[in-house]
JSON list of C-alpha atoms in Angstrom, two decimals:
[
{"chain": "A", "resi": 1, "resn": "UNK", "atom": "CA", "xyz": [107.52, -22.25, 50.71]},
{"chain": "A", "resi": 2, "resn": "UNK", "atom": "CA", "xyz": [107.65, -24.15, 54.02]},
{"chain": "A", "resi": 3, "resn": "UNK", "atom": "CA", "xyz": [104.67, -26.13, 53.12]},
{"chain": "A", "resi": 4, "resn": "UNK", "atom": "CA", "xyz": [106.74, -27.53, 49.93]},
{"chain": "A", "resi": 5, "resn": "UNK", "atom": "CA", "xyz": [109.59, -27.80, 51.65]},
{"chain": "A", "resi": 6, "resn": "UNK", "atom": "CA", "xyz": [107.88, -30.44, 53.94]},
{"chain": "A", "resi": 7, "resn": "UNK", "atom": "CA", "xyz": [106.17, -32.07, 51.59]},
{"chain": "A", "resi": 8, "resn": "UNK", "atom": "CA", "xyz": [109.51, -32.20, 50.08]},
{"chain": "A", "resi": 9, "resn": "UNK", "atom": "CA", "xyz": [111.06, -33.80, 52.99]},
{"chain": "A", "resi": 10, "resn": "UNK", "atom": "CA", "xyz": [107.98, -36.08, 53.67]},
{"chain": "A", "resi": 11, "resn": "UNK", "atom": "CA", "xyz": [108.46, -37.45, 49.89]},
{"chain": "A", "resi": 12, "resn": "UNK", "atom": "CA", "xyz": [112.35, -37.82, 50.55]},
{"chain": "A", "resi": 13, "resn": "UNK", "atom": "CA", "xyz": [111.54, -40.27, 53.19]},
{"chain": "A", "resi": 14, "resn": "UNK", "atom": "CA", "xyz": [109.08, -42.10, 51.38]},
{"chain": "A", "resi": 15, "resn": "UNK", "atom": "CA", "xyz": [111.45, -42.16, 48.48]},
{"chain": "A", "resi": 16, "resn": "UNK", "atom": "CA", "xyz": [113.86, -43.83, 50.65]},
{"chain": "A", "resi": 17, "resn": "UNK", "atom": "CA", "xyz": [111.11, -46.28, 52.00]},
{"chain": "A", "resi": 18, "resn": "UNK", "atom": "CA", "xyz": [110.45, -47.13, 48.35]},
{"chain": "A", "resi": 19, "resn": "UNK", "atom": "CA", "xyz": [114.45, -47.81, 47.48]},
{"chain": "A", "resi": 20, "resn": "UNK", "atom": "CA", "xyz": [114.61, -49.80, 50.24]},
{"chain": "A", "resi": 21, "resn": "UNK", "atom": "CA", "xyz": [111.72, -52.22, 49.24]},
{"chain": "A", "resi": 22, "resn": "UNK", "atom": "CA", "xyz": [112.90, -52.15, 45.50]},
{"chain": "A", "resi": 23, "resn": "UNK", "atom": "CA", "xyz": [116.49, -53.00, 46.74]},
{"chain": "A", "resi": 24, "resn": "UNK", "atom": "CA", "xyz": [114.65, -56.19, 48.70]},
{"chain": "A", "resi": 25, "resn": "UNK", "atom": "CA", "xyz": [114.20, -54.77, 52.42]},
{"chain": "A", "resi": 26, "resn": "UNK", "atom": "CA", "xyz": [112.22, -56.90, 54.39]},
{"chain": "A", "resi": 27, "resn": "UNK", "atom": "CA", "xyz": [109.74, -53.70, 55.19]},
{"chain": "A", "resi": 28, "resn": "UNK", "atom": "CA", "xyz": [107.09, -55.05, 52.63]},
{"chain": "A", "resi": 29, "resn": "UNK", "atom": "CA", "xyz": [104.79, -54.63, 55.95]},
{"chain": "A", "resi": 30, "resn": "UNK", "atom": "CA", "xyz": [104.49, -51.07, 55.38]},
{"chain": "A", "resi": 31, "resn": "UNK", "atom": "CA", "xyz": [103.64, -50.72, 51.86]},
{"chain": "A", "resi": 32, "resn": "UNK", "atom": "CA", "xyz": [101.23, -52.43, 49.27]},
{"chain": "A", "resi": 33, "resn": "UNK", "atom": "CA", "xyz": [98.88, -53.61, 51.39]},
{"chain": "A", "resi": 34, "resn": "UNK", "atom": "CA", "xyz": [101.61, -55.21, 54.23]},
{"chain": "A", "resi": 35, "resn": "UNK", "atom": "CA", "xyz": [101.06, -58.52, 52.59]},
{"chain": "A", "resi": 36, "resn": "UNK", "atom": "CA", "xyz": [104.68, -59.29, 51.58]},
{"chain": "A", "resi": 37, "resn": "UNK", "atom": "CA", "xyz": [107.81, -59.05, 53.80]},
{"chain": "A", "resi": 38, "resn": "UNK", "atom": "CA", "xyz": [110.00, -58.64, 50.56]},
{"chain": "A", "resi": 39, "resn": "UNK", "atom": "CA", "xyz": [108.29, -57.23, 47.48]},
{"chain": "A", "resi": 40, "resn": "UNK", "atom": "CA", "xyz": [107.59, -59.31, 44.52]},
{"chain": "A", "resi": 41, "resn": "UNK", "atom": "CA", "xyz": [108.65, -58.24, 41.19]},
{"chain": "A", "resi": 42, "resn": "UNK", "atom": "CA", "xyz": [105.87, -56.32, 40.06]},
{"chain": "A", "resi": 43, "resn": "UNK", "atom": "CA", "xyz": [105.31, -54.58, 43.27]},
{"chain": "A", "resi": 44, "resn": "UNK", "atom": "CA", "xyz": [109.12, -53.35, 43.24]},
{"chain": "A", "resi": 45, "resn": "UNK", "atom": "CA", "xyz": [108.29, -52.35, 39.77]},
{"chain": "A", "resi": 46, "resn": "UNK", "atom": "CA", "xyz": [105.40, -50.02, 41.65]},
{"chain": "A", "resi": 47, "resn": "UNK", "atom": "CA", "xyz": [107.94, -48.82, 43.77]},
{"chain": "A", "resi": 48, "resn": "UNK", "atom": "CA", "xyz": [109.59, -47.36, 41.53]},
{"chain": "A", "resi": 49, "resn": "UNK", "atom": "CA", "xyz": [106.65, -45.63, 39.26]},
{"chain": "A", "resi": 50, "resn": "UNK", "atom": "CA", "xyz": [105.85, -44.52, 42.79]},
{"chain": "A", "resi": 51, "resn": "UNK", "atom": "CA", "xyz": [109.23, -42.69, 43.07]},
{"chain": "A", "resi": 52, "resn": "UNK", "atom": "CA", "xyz": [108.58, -41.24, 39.78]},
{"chain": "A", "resi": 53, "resn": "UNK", "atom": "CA", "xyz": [105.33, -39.60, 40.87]},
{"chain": "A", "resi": 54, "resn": "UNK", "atom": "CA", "xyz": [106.52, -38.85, 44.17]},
{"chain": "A", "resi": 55, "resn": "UNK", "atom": "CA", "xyz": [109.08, -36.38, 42.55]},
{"chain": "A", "resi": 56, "resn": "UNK", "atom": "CA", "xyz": [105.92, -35.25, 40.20]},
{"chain": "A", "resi": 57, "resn": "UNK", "atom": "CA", "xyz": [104.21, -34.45, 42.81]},
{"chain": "A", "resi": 58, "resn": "UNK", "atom": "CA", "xyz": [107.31, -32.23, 44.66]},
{"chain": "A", "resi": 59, "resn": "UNK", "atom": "CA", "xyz": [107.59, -30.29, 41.09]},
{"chain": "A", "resi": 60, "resn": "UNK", "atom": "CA", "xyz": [103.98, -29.28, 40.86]},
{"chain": "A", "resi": 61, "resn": "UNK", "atom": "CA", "xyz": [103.83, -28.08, 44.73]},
{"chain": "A", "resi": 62, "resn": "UNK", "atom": "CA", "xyz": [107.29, -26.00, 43.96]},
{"chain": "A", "resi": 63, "resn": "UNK", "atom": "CA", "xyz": [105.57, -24.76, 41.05]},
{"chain": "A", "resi": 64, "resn": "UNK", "atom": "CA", "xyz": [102.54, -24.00, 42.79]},
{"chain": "A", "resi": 65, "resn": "UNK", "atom": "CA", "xyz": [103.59, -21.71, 45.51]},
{"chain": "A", "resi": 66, "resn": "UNK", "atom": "CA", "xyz": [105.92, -19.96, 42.98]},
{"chain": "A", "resi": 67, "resn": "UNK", "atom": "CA", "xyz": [109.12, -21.03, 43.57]},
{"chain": "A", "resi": 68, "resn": "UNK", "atom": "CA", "xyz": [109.60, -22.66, 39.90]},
{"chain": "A", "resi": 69, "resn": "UNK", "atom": "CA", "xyz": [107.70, -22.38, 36.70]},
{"chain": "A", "resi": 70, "resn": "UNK", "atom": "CA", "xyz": [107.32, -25.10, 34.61]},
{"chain": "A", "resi": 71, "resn": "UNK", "atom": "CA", "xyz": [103.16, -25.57, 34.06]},
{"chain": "A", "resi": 72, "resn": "UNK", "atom": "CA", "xyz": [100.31, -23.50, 33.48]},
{"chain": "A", "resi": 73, "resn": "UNK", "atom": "CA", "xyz": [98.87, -21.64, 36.71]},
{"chain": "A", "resi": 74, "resn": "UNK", "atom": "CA", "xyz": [95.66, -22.97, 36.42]},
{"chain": "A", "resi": 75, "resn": "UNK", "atom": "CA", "xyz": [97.28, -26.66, 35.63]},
{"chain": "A", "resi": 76, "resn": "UNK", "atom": "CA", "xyz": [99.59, -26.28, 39.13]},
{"chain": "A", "resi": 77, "resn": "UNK", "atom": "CA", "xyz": [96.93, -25.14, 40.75]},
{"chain": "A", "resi": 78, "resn": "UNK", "atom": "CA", "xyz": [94.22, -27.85, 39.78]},
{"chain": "A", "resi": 79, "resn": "UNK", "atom": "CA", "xyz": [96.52, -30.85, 39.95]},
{"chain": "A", "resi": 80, "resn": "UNK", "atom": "CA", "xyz": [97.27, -29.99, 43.50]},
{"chain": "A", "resi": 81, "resn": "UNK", "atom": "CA", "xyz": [94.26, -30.23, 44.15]},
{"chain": "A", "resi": 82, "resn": "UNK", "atom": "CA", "xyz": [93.91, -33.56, 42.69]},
{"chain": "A", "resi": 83, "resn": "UNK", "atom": "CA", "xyz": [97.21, -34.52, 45.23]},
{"chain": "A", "resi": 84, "resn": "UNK", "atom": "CA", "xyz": [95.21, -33.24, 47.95]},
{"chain": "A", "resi": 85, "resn": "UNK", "atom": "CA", "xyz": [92.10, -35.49, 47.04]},
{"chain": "A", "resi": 86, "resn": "UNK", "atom": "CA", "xyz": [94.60, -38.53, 46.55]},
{"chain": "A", "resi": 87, "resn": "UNK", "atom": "CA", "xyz": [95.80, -38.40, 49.67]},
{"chain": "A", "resi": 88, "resn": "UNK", "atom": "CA", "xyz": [92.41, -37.92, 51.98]},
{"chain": "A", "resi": 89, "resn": "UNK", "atom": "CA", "xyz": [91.61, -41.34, 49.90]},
{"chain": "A", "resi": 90, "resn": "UNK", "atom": "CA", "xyz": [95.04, -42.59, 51.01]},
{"chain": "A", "resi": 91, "resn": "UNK", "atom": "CA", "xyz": [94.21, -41.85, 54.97]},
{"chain": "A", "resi": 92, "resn": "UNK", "atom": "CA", "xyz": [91.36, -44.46, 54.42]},
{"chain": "A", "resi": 93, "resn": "UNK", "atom": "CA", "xyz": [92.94, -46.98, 52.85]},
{"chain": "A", "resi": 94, "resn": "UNK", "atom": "CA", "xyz": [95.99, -47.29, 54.90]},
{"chain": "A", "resi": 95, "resn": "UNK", "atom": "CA", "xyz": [93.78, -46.98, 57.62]},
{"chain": "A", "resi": 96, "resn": "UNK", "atom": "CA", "xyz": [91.65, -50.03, 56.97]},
{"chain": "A", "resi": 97, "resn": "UNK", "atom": "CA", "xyz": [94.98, -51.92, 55.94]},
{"chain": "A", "resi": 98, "resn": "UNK", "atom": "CA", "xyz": [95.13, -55.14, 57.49]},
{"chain": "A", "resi": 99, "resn": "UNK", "atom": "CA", "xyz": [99.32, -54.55, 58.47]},
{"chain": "A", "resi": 100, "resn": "UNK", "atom": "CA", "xyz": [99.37, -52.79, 61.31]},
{"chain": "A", "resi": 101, "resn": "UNK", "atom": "CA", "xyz": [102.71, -51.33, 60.38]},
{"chain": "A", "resi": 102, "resn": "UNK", "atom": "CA", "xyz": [101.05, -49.77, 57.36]},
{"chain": "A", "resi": 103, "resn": "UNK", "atom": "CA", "xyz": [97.84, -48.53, 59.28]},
{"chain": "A", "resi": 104, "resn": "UNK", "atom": "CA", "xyz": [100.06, -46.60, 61.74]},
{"chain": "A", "resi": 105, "resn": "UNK", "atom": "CA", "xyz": [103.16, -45.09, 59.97]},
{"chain": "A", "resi": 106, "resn": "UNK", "atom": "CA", "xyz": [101.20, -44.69, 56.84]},
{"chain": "A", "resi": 107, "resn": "UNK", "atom": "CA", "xyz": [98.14, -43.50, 57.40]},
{"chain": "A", "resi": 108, "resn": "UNK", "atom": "CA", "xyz": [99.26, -40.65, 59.71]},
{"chain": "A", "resi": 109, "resn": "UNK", "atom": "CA", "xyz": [102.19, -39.83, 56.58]},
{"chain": "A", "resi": 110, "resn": "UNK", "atom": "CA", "xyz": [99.21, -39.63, 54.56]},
{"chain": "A", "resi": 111, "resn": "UNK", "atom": "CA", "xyz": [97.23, -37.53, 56.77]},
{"chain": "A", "resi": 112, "resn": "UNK", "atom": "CA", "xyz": [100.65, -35.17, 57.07]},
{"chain": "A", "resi": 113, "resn": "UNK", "atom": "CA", "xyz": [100.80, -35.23, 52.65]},
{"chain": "A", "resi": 114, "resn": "UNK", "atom": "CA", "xyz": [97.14, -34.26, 52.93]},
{"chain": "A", "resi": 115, "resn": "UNK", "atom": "CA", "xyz": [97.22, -31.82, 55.21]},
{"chain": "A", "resi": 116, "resn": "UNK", "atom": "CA", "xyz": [100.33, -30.01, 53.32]},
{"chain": "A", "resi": 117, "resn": "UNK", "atom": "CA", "xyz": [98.88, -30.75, 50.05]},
{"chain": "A", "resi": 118, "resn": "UNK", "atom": "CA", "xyz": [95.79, -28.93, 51.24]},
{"chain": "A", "resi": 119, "resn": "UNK", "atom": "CA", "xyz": [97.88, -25.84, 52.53]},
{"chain": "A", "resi": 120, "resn": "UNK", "atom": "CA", "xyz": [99.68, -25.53, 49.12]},
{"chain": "A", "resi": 121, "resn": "UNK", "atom": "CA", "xyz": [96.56, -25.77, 47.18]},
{"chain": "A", "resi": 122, "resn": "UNK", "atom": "CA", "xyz": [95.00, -23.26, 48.69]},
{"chain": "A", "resi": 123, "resn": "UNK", "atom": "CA", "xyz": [97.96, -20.96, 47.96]},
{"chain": "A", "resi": 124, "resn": "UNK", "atom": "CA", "xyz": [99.20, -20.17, 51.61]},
{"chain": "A", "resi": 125, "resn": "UNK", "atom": "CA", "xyz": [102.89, -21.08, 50.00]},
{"chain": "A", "resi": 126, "resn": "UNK", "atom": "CA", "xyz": [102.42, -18.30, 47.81]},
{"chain": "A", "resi": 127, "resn": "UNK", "atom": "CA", "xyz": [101.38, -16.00, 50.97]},
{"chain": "A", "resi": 128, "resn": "UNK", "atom": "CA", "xyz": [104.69, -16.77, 52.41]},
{"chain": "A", "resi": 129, "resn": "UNK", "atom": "CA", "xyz": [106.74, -16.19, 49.14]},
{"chain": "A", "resi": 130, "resn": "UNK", "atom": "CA", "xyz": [105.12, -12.58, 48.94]},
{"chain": "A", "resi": 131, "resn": "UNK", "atom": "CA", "xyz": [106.25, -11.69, 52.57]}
]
């Protein structure tokens, strides 16, 4: 469970990240590429589907090491995964961003999601439920 608990808080932050650009912070350089201080429209719009799949993403990792059930084993299991795969992608592209706000606070937060993701996956959650 501590794995999912991080990821937890690592989504928590991002979620607040994300509020903060749909409410019209001028952080725009960390997400979306860094090319807009204040988010357009559409991207805000983003923001927000990204909130939705950020909390997604917390339910399937609680569900994977144990701690909830609301899929399939093999569906938990799979999707994270997927997550994990997502995120190794992610480390590239925020590292090849051209904001260097993005390349540095996002790329390692993606590297952190992978690395958890990864760690979850692979069931080491569950090890620590069982002790």
């Amino acid at each position: 469970m501590p794995f999912a608990l991080a990821l937890t808080v690592l989504f928590a932050i991002l979620t607040l990240l994300q509020l903060a650009l749909i409410l019209g912070a001028p952080l725009g350089a960390f997400a979306w590429g860094g090319q807009h201080r204040v988010l357009p429209a559409r991207l805000r719009i983003g923001s927000a589907v990204s909130i939705l799949l950020y909390g997604l993403i917390v339910v399937i990792a609680w569900d994977r090491v144990g701690a909830i059930d609301v899929f399939a084993p093999l569906f938990s299991e799979v999707a994270m995964w997927v997550i994990f795969a997502y995120f190794v992608l992610g480390i590239g592209m925020n590292a090849i961003s051209r904001s260097k706000p993005e390349r540095y606070a996002m790329a390692p937060m993606s590297a952190a999601l992978a690395a958890l993701s990864f760690l979850i996956a692979m069931g080491y959650g569950e090890l620590a439920m069982a002790i």
